[in-house]
Short mmCIF file of C-alpha atoms and ligand atoms in Angstrom, two decimals:
data_model
loop_
_atom_site.label_atom_id
_atom_site.label_comp_id
_atom_site.label_asym_id
_atom_site.label_seq_id
_atom_site.Cartn_x
_atom_site.Cartn_y
_atom_site.Cartn_z
CA UNK Q 291 -1.58 -23.29 -24.67
CA UNK Q 292 -1.04 -19.62 -23.76
CA UNK Q 293 2.38 -18.47 -22.52
CA UNK Q 294 2.81 -17.97 -18.74
CA UNK Q 295 2.66 -14.26 -17.93
CA UNK Q 296 5.60 -12.73 -16.05
CA UNK Q 297 5.02 -10.00 -13.48
CA UNK Q 298 7.54 -8.01 -11.46
CA UNK Q 299 6.53 -6.58 -8.08
CA UNK Q 300 8.59 -3.92 -6.33
CA UNK Q 301 7.79 -3.84 -2.60
CA UNK Q 302 6.86 -7.54 -2.56
CA UNK Q 303 7.80 -7.78 1.14
CA UNK Q 304 5.24 -5.11 2.08
CA UNK Q 305 1.55 -5.48 2.93
CA UNK Q 306 0.23 -5.04 -0.61
CA UNK Q 307 3.13 -6.82 -2.31
CA UNK Q 308 2.50 -9.97 -0.29
CA UNK Q 309 -1.22 -10.10 -1.14
CA UNK Q 310 -0.54 -9.28 -4.77
CA UNK Q 311 2.09 -12.04 -5.04
CA UNK Q 312 -0.48 -14.52 -3.69
CA UNK Q 313 -3.09 -13.31 -6.18
CA UNK Q 314 -0.78 -13.48 -9.20
CA UNK Q 315 0.52 -16.93 -8.27
CA UNK Q 316 -3.10 -18.12 -7.96
CA UNK Q 317 -3.74 -16.72 -11.43
CA UNK Q 318 -0.84 -18.75 -12.86
CA UNK Q 319 1.71 -15.94 -13.26
CA UNK Q 320 5.46 -16.28 -12.92
CA UNK Q 321 6.14 -13.71 -10.20
CA UNK Q 322 9.40 -11.84 -9.68
CA UNK Q 323 9.89 -9.65 -6.63
CA UNK Q 324 12.53 -7.12 -5.66
CA UNK Q 325 13.70 -7.34 -2.05
CA UNK Q 326 16.16 -5.23 -0.09
CA UNK Q 327 19.13 -6.64 1.72
CA UNK Q 328 18.66 -6.02 5.44
CA UNK Q 329 20.61 -7.12 8.50
CA UNK Q 330 17.46 -8.83 9.80
CA UNK Q 331 14.91 -10.96 7.97
CA UNK Q 332 12.36 -8.85 6.09
CA UNK Q 333 10.48 -11.53 4.15
CA UNK Q 334 8.05 -12.70 6.87
CA UNK Q 335 4.98 -11.63 4.83
CA UNK Q 336 5.98 -13.84 1.89
CA UNK Q 337 7.80 -16.72 3.59
CA UNK Q 338 4.71 -18.92 3.16
CA UNK Q 339 5.04 -18.46 -0.63
CA UNK Q 340 8.70 -19.54 -0.80
CA UNK Q 341 9.68 -21.82 -3.67
CA UNK Q 342 13.08 -23.33 -4.45
CA UNK Q 343 14.21 -21.23 -7.43
CA UNK Q 344 16.03 -24.28 -8.85
CA UNK Q 345 12.83 -26.29 -8.99
CA UNK Q 346 11.78 -26.45 -12.67
CA UNK Q 347 8.17 -25.74 -11.57
CA UNK Q 348 9.09 -22.68 -9.48
CA UNK Q 349 7.04 -19.57 -10.27
CA UNK Q 350 8.24 -17.18 -7.54
CA UNK Q 351 11.67 -15.58 -7.85
CA UNK Q 352 13.21 -12.96 -5.56
CA UNK Q 353 15.97 -10.55 -6.58
CA UNK Q 354 17.97 -8.10 -4.51
CA UNK Q 355 17.54 -4.50 -5.59
CA UNK Q 356 16.77 -1.00 -4.39
CA UNK Q 357 14.86 1.95 -5.81
CA UNK Q 358 17.93 4.14 -5.34
CA UNK Q 359 20.08 1.83 -7.50
CA UNK Q 360 19.31 2.66 -11.14
CA UNK Q 361 21.83 0.31 -12.76
CA UNK Q 362 20.43 -2.62 -10.81
CA UNK Q 363 16.89 -1.77 -11.95
CA UNK Q 364 18.09 -1.59 -15.57
CA UNK Q 365 19.75 -5.01 -15.28
CA UNK Q 366 16.76 -6.60 -13.56
CA UNK Q 367 14.14 -5.28 -15.97
CA UNK Q 368 16.22 -6.44 -18.95
CA UNK Q 369 16.75 -9.88 -17.38
CA UNK Q 370 13.16 -10.52 -16.24
CA UNK Q 371 11.46 -8.76 -19.18
CA UNK Q 372 8.10 -8.67 -17.33
CA UNK Q 373 4.81 -8.13 -19.17
CA UNK Q 374 3.42 -6.42 -16.06
CA UNK Q 375 5.21 -4.30 -13.46
CA UNK Q 376 3.49 -3.46 -10.17
CA UNK Q 377 5.47 -0.65 -8.61
CA UNK Q 378 4.58 -0.78 -4.91
CA UNK Q 379 7.93 -0.07 -3.23
CA UNK Q 380 8.16 3.21 -1.35
CA UNK Q 381 9.08 4.86 1.92
CA UNK Q 382 5.37 4.76 2.69
CA UNK Q 383 5.09 6.25 6.18
CA UNK Q 384 3.68 9.78 6.17
CA UNK Q 385 4.98 10.77 9.64
CA UNK Q 386 8.46 9.44 8.87
CA UNK Q 387 8.55 11.43 5.64
CA UNK Q 388 8.75 14.65 7.70
CA UNK Q 389 11.94 13.31 9.32
CA UNK Q 390 13.39 11.97 6.04
CA UNK Q 391 12.04 14.25 3.31
CA UNK Q 392 14.98 13.86 0.94
CA UNK Q 393 15.16 10.09 1.23
CA UNK Q 394 11.38 9.90 0.74
CA UNK Q 395 11.66 12.01 -2.41
CA UNK Q 396 14.52 9.88 -3.68
CA UNK Q 397 12.75 6.53 -3.21
CA UNK Q 398 9.02 7.27 -3.40
CA UNK Q 399 9.38 9.96 -6.08
CA UNK Q 400 12.51 9.59 -8.22
CA UNK Q 401 12.57 5.80 -7.70
CA UNK Q 402 9.50 5.67 -9.94
CA UNK Q 403 11.37 7.45 -12.73
CA UNK Q 404 14.31 5.06 -12.40
CA UNK Q 405 12.00 2.12 -12.88
CA UNK Q 406 10.08 3.66 -15.79
CA UNK Q 407 13.35 4.59 -17.46
CA UNK Q 408 14.66 1.04 -17.03
CA UNK Q 409 11.52 -0.23 -18.81
CA UNK Q 410 11.85 2.32 -21.60
CA UNK Q 411 15.55 1.51 -22.09
CA UNK Q 412 14.80 -2.22 -22.29
CA UNK Q 413 12.37 -1.52 -25.13
CA UNK Q 414 9.92 -4.11 -23.83
CA UNK Q 415 6.14 -4.03 -24.05
CA UNK Q 416 5.24 -3.73 -20.37
CA UNK Q 417 2.14 -2.64 -18.49
CA UNK Q 418 3.02 -0.48 -15.48
CA UNK Q 419 1.06 0.04 -12.26
CA UNK Q 420 1.99 3.06 -10.11
CA UNK Q 421 0.96 2.93 -6.45
CA UNK Q 422 -0.47 6.42 -6.18
CA UNK Q 423 -2.14 7.58 -3.01
CA UNK Q 424 -5.09 9.50 -1.61
CA UNK Q 425 -2.43 11.42 0.36
CA UNK Q 426 -1.96 13.39 -2.88
CA UNK Q 427 -5.37 15.05 -2.25
CA UNK Q 428 -4.17 16.21 1.16
CA UNK Q 429 -5.97 19.45 1.99
CA UNK Q 430 -8.55 19.27 -0.82
CA UNK Q 431 -11.90 18.51 0.80
CA UNK Q 432 -13.77 15.23 0.16
CA UNK Q 433 -15.26 13.46 -1.64
CA UNK Q 434 -12.15 12.91 -3.79
CA UNK Q 435 -12.12 11.27 -7.21
CA UNK Q 436 -9.85 11.11 -10.29
CA UNK Q 437 -10.60 14.78 -11.16
CA UNK Q 438 -9.94 16.22 -7.69
CA UNK Q 439 -6.95 18.61 -7.55
CA UNK Q 440 -3.92 17.53 -5.54
CA UNK Q 441 -2.75 19.46 -2.46
CA UNK Q 442 -0.21 17.24 -0.67
CA UNK Q 443 0.46 17.92 3.01
CA UNK Q 444 3.65 15.91 3.55
CA UNK Q 445 6.95 15.10 1.82
CA UNK Q 446 5.43 11.66 1.18
CA UNK Q 447 2.36 13.20 -0.48
CA UNK Q 448 4.56 15.50 -2.57
CA UNK Q 449 6.73 12.55 -3.68
CA UNK Q 450 3.61 10.60 -4.68
CA UNK Q 451 2.35 13.55 -6.74
CA UNK Q 452 5.66 13.47 -8.61
CA UNK Q 453 5.31 9.70 -9.11
CA UNK Q 454 1.76 10.18 -10.40
CA UNK Q 455 2.80 12.74 -12.99
CA UNK Q 456 5.91 10.90 -14.14
CA UNK Q 457 3.81 7.76 -14.74
CA UNK Q 458 1.29 9.84 -16.72
CA UNK Q 459 4.12 11.45 -18.65
CA UNK Q 460 5.53 8.07 -19.72
CA UNK Q 461 2.02 7.12 -20.83
CA UNK Q 462 1.67 10.27 -22.94
CA UNK Q 463 5.28 10.80 -24.10
CA UNK Q 464 6.32 7.19 -24.71
CA UNK Q 465 2.96 5.57 -25.33
CA UNK Q 466 3.51 3.26 -22.35
CA UNK Q 467 0.59 1.41 -20.77
CA UNK Q 468 1.02 3.11 -17.39
CA UNK Q 469 -1.79 3.53 -14.86
CA UNK Q 470 -2.12 5.26 -11.52
CA UNK Q 471 -4.13 3.46 -8.89
CA UNK Q 472 -5.06 6.24 -6.46
CA UNK Q 473 -5.72 4.08 -3.45
CA UNK Q 474 -7.28 5.24 -0.24
CA UNK Q 475 -6.05 3.68 3.02
CA UNK Q 476 -6.28 -0.10 2.99
CA UNK Q 477 -5.41 -2.30 5.90
CA UNK Q 478 -5.14 -5.91 7.00
CA UNK Q 479 -3.49 -8.10 9.62
CA UNK Q 480 -0.32 -7.66 7.51
CA UNK Q 481 -0.33 -3.87 7.85
CA UNK Q 482 2.91 -2.39 9.21
CA UNK Q 483 2.76 -2.14 12.99
CA UNK Q 484 3.30 1.65 13.10
CA UNK Q 485 0.29 2.53 10.92
CA UNK Q 486 -2.63 3.55 13.07
CA UNK Q 487 -5.13 0.71 12.42
CA UNK Q 488 -2.63 -2.06 13.13
CA UNK Q 489 -1.27 -0.18 16.13
CA UNK Q 490 -4.78 0.10 17.59
CA UNK Q 491 -5.82 -3.49 16.81
CA UNK Q 492 -2.58 -4.82 18.29
CA UNK Q 493 -2.94 -2.67 21.40
CA UNK Q 494 -6.56 -3.70 21.99
CA UNK Q 495 -5.57 -7.37 21.83
CA UNK Q 496 -2.49 -6.97 24.02
CA UNK Q 497 -4.41 -4.97 26.65
CA UNK Q 498 -7.18 -7.58 26.63
CA UNK Q 499 -4.58 -10.32 27.16
CA UNK Q 500 -2.94 -8.39 30.02
CA UNK Q 501 0.35 -7.83 28.14
CA UNK Q 502 0.01 -4.03 28.01
CA UNK Q 503 -2.15 -1.52 29.85
CA UNK Q 504 -2.22 1.56 27.59
CA UNK Q 505 -1.62 2.75 24.03
CA UNK Q 506 -0.35 6.21 23.05
CA UNK Q 507 -1.88 7.88 19.99
CA UNK Q 508 -1.88 11.29 18.30
CA UNK Q 509 -4.77 12.92 16.43
CA UNK Q 510 -8.01 11.00 16.96
CA UNK Q 511 -10.10 13.40 14.84
CA UNK Q 512 -8.62 12.55 11.42
CA UNK Q 513 -11.17 11.02 9.03
CA UNK Q 514 -10.06 8.17 6.78
CA UNK Q 515 -11.64 5.83 4.23
CA UNK Q 516 -10.28 2.45 5.32
CA UNK Q 517 -10.68 -0.63 3.11
CA UNK Q 518 -9.37 -4.20 3.10
CA UNK Q 519 -6.01 -4.71 1.35
CA UNK Q 520 -6.70 -8.08 -0.40
CA UNK Q 521 -9.60 -6.45 -2.28
CA UNK Q 522 -7.40 -3.53 -3.34
CA UNK Q 523 -4.69 -5.71 -4.92
CA UNK Q 524 -7.43 -7.35 -7.02
CA UNK Q 525 -8.25 -3.82 -8.20
CA UNK Q 526 -4.59 -3.24 -9.15
CA UNK Q 527 -4.60 -6.36 -11.28
CA UNK Q 528 -7.85 -5.37 -13.00
CA UNK Q 529 -6.36 -1.97 -13.89
CA UNK Q 530 -3.61 -3.68 -15.90
CA UNK Q 531 -6.11 -5.94 -17.74
CA UNK Q 532 -8.27 -3.08 -19.06
CA UNK Q 533 -8.32 -2.15 -22.75
CA UNK Q 534 -6.99 1.38 -22.22
CA UNK Q 535 -4.57 2.77 -19.63
CA UNK Q 536 -6.21 5.33 -17.33
CA UNK Q 537 -6.18 6.29 -13.64
CA UNK Q 538 -8.57 5.01 -10.98
CA UNK Q 539 -9.52 5.73 -7.38
CA UNK Q 540 -10.10 2.70 -5.13
CA UNK Q 541 -11.97 3.46 -1.91
CA UNK Q 542 -14.94 2.32 0.16
CA UNK Q 543 -16.67 5.73 0.20
CA UNK Q 544 -17.09 5.50 3.99
CA UNK Q 545 -15.85 8.02 6.56
CA UNK Q 546 -14.74 7.18 10.08
CA UNK Q 547 -12.43 8.95 12.52
CA UNK Q 548 -9.39 7.37 14.17
CA UNK Q 549 -11.48 7.53 17.37
CA UNK Q 550 -14.19 5.42 15.69
CA UNK Q 551 -11.59 2.81 14.70
CA UNK Q 552 -10.31 2.74 18.29
CA UNK Q 553 -13.86 2.13 19.51
CA UNK Q 554 -14.45 -0.70 17.00
CA UNK Q 555 -11.27 -2.52 18.08
CA UNK Q 556 -11.83 -2.10 21.81
CA UNK Q 557 -15.50 -3.10 21.43
CA UNK Q 558 -14.29 -6.30 19.75
CA UNK Q 559 -12.40 -7.28 22.92
CA UNK Q 560 -15.09 -5.93 25.28
CA UNK Q 561 -13.04 -3.06 26.77
CA UNK Q 562 -13.75 0.66 27.29
CA UNK Q 563 -11.18 2.42 25.09
CA UNK Q 564 -11.26 5.62 27.15
CA UNK Q 565 -9.59 3.80 30.04
CA UNK Q 566 -6.60 2.77 27.90
CA UNK Q 567 -5.93 5.34 25.15
CA UNK Q 568 -3.50 8.13 26.04
CA UNK Q 569 -2.35 11.12 24.02
CA UNK Q 570 1.25 11.58 22.84
CA UNK Q 571 2.15 14.59 20.70
CA UNK Q 572 5.02 12.58 19.13
CA UNK Q 573 2.42 11.10 16.80
CA UNK Q 574 1.10 14.46 15.55
CA UNK Q 575 2.21 15.62 12.10
CA UNK Q 576 3.44 19.17 11.32
CA UNK Q 577 0.66 19.32 8.71
CA UNK Q 578 -2.23 16.86 8.93
CA UNK Q 579 -4.59 15.49 6.28
CA UNK Q 580 -7.93 16.02 8.00
CA UNK Q 581 -10.33 14.10 5.81
CA UNK Q 582 -10.05 11.53 3.02
CA UNK Q 583 -13.24 10.00 1.60
CA UNK Q 584 -13.00 8.45 -1.84
CA UNK Q 585 -15.41 8.15 -4.74
CA UNK Q 586 -14.60 4.92 -6.63
CA UNK Q 587 -17.45 5.17 -9.17
CA UNK Q 588 -15.06 4.98 -12.14
CA UNK Q 589 -13.45 1.74 -10.91
CA UNK Q 590 -16.89 0.25 -10.34
CA UNK Q 591 -18.13 1.20 -13.81
CA UNK Q 592 -15.05 0.21 -15.85
CA UNK Q 593 -13.42 -2.52 -13.75
CA UNK Q 594 -16.47 -3.88 -11.91
CA UNK Q 595 -14.55 -3.29 -8.66
CA UNK Q 596 -16.35 -2.47 -5.41
CA UNK Q 597 -15.10 -2.61 -1.82
CA UNK Q 598 -16.92 -5.20 0.29
CA UNK Q 599 -15.26 -5.05 3.72
CA UNK Q 600 -16.04 -1.79 5.56
CA UNK Q 601 -14.26 -0.35 8.62
CA UNK Q 602 -16.30 -1.94 11.45
CA UNK Q 603 -15.72 -5.42 9.99
CA UNK Q 604 -12.11 -4.56 9.12
CA UNK Q 605 -11.42 -3.58 12.73
CA UNK Q 606 -12.83 -6.92 13.90
CA UNK Q 607 -10.76 -8.88 11.37
CA UNK Q 608 -7.58 -7.10 12.46
CA UNK Q 609 -8.22 -7.29 16.21
CA UNK Q 610 -9.17 -10.96 16.02
CA UNK Q 611 -5.99 -11.70 14.04
CA UNK Q 612 -3.96 -10.05 16.81
CA UNK Q 613 -5.72 -12.08 19.50
CA UNK Q 614 -5.09 -15.27 17.55
CA UNK Q 615 -1.43 -14.42 16.90
CA UNK Q 616 -0.75 -13.54 20.54
CA UNK Q 617 -2.48 -16.66 21.82
CA UNK Q 618 -0.37 -18.69 19.36
P1 NAP J 729 4.60 -1.10 2.92
O1 NAP J 729 3.96 -2.23 3.66
O2 NAP J 729 5.26 -0.01 3.69
O3 NAP J 729 5.66 -1.76 1.90
C1 NAP J 729 6.61 -0.96 1.25
C2 NAP J 729 7.52 -1.86 0.45
O4 NAP J 729 8.50 -1.06 -0.22
C3 NAP J 729 8.31 -2.89 1.28
O5 NAP J 729 8.41 -4.08 0.56
C4 NAP J 729 9.68 -2.22 1.41
O6 NAP J 729 10.72 -3.13 1.63
C5 NAP J 729 9.80 -1.62 0.02
N1 NAP J 729 10.80 -0.56 -0.06
C6 NAP J 729 10.88 0.57 0.70
N2 NAP J 729 11.94 1.31 0.32
C7 NAP J 729 12.54 0.64 -0.70
C8 NAP J 729 13.69 0.88 -1.50
N3 NAP J 729 14.44 1.98 -1.32
N4 NAP J 729 14.01 -0.01 -2.45
C9 NAP J 729 13.26 -1.14 -2.64
N5 NAP J 729 12.17 -1.44 -1.90
C10 NAP J 729 11.82 -0.55 -0.94
O7 NAP J 729 3.52 -0.41 1.95
P2 NAP J 729 2.07 -0.93 1.48
O8 NAP J 729 1.08 -0.51 2.50
O9 NAP J 729 2.18 -2.33 1.04
O10 NAP J 729 1.83 0.02 0.22
C11 NAP J 729 2.29 -0.34 -1.07
C12 NAP J 729 2.43 0.91 -1.92
O11 NAP J 729 1.16 1.55 -2.02
C13 NAP J 729 3.37 1.97 -1.38
O12 NAP J 729 3.98 2.62 -2.47
C14 NAP J 729 2.47 2.94 -0.64
O13 NAP J 729 3.05 4.21 -0.58
C15 NAP J 729 1.25 2.89 -1.55
N6 NAP J 729 -0.05 3.16 -0.92
C16 NAP J 729 -0.42 2.47 0.18
C17 NAP J 729 -1.67 2.68 0.73
C18 NAP J 729 -2.13 1.92 1.95
O14 NAP J 729 -3.11 2.35 2.55
N7 NAP J 729 -1.51 0.81 2.30
C19 NAP J 729 -2.54 3.61 0.12
C20 NAP J 729 -2.13 4.28 -1.02
C21 NAP J 729 -0.87 4.03 -1.55
P3 NAP J 729 11.14 -3.61 3.14
O15 NAP J 729 10.18 -4.72 3.49
O16 NAP J 729 12.54 -4.07 2.97
O17 NAP J 729 10.99 -2.43 4.03
N1 GDD J 730 0.65 6.19 12.34
C1 GDD J 730 -0.06 6.78 13.33
N2 GDD J 730 0.28 6.52 14.62
N3 GDD J 730 -1.08 7.58 12.99
C2 GDD J 730 -1.80 8.14 14.00
C3 GDD J 730 -1.51 7.90 15.35
C4 GDD J 730 -0.41 7.06 15.68
O1 GDD J 730 -0.08 6.81 16.83
N4 GDD J 730 -2.41 8.57 16.10
C5 GDD J 730 -3.24 9.20 15.25
N5 GDD J 730 -2.87 8.94 13.98
C6 GDD J 730 -3.53 9.48 12.78
C7 GDD J 730 -2.59 10.18 11.80
O2 GDD J 730 -2.31 11.50 12.22
C8 GDD J 730 -3.44 10.12 10.52
O3 GDD J 730 -4.34 11.18 10.49
C9 GDD J 730 -4.23 8.81 10.67
O4 GDD J 730 -4.08 8.40 12.03
C10 GDD J 730 -3.75 7.68 9.77
O5 GDD J 730 -2.35 7.53 9.93
P1 GDD J 730 -1.56 6.28 9.26
O6 GDD J 730 -2.19 5.01 9.65
O7 GDD J 730 -0.11 6.48 9.57
O8 GDD J 730 -1.88 6.43 7.70
P2 GDD J 730 -1.84 7.69 6.71
O9 GDD J 730 -3.27 8.00 6.37
O10 GDD J 730 -1.00 8.78 7.23
O11 GDD J 730 -1.08 7.08 5.44
C11 GDD J 730 -1.43 5.79 4.95
O12 GDD J 730 -2.43 5.91 3.96
C12 GDD J 730 -2.02 6.61 2.78
C13 GDD J 730 -3.25 6.66 1.84
O13 GDD J 730 -4.07 7.72 2.21
C14 GDD J 730 -0.15 5.15 4.40
O14 GDD J 730 -0.40 3.80 4.09
C15 GDD J 730 0.32 5.84 3.13
O15 GDD J 730 1.41 5.10 2.55
C16 GDD J 730 -0.85 5.86 2.15
O16 GDD J 730 -0.47 6.48 0.95
#
């Protein structure tokens, strides 16, 4: 019988971390996740996966830790000795990164080095996934693939470029199996409520149900390539099973504006969006990323990965989930 594989997920309480934990548990892994201590509960996305850690059959274990706490990362990596590390934790909000540029650099950027260094110091044979982002392409026009030059437009994008290169450097300098998944926007009913797709889907449902009347948004002209998060975590896993470590784009290859996504969600509930969507400059960014459209040919050819759910269906899935949740 083969040995149970151990994986460590940073950011397990986030959108992607929760889907990835589900996937790895289904695949028979022992899953370890790093969570942050907070004054309120922050594990709602993974509560359905809870297992008593004292149960001899338990395969999900949670550990307190933080990307800014290097000694804790060193201790945890040595203790868990994972065969696979999925590094998903980050201050991941682009707009917020303009307000907290230093903190974003410390967590999203240097946090990656702390984790890689903890793995190197432990001297363990570990495969490492870095959650890189299409935000790194920033101002470089689409279509964007693995060879497209980076031109980040936010402190978040700049921190992710640093994370990308430090992961590549550990691959080249220390012969580590480290890969960058350059993921375009991916969404789901578990998306954070302040990201635009979830905000729109939630608003459409609440307006339909008579709870709210309006929603305030910023730039409706931005073009994004929105996919479905559960498919993207499958892509992450496939990247760590490949023969050779290399970097991959995951994207749908489709282009829609924020306005299009608004229309899809409001159409789902049978409302005219123009009667309910208002403009608020608070949601504009000092520098915007106008257009992200990915080319995932490499992932399709090497990993056999291809996005199935496209934005119109995604908007329906998310809006319906909001209706269902609000109706209880
Ligand atoms: P998310 O929902 O915002 O989750 C972020 C996770 O990181 C949460 O678990 C959060 O913990 C944790 N975290 C934040 N700061 C931390 C710190 N200092 N120490 C330890 N943990 C910390 O993000 P996501 O959408 O799942 O994205 C996962 C990763 O992929 C992120 O690195 C993101 O930047 C990247 N990415 C996302 C997309 C996308 O479209 N979703 C696209 C490309 C790349 P709390 O729950 O305690 O806040
Ligand atoms: N959040 C937000 N809120 N965005 C708005 C709003 C609003 O009220 N109104 C318009 N937008 C526009 C933003 O200006 C941006 O052009 C677009 O909607 C998408 O914004 P977000 O949903 O916040 O996502 P993002 O594209 O900035 O970043 C996400 O995707 C990246 C991958 O490209 C995040 O998940 C990042 O962590 C990820 O790396």
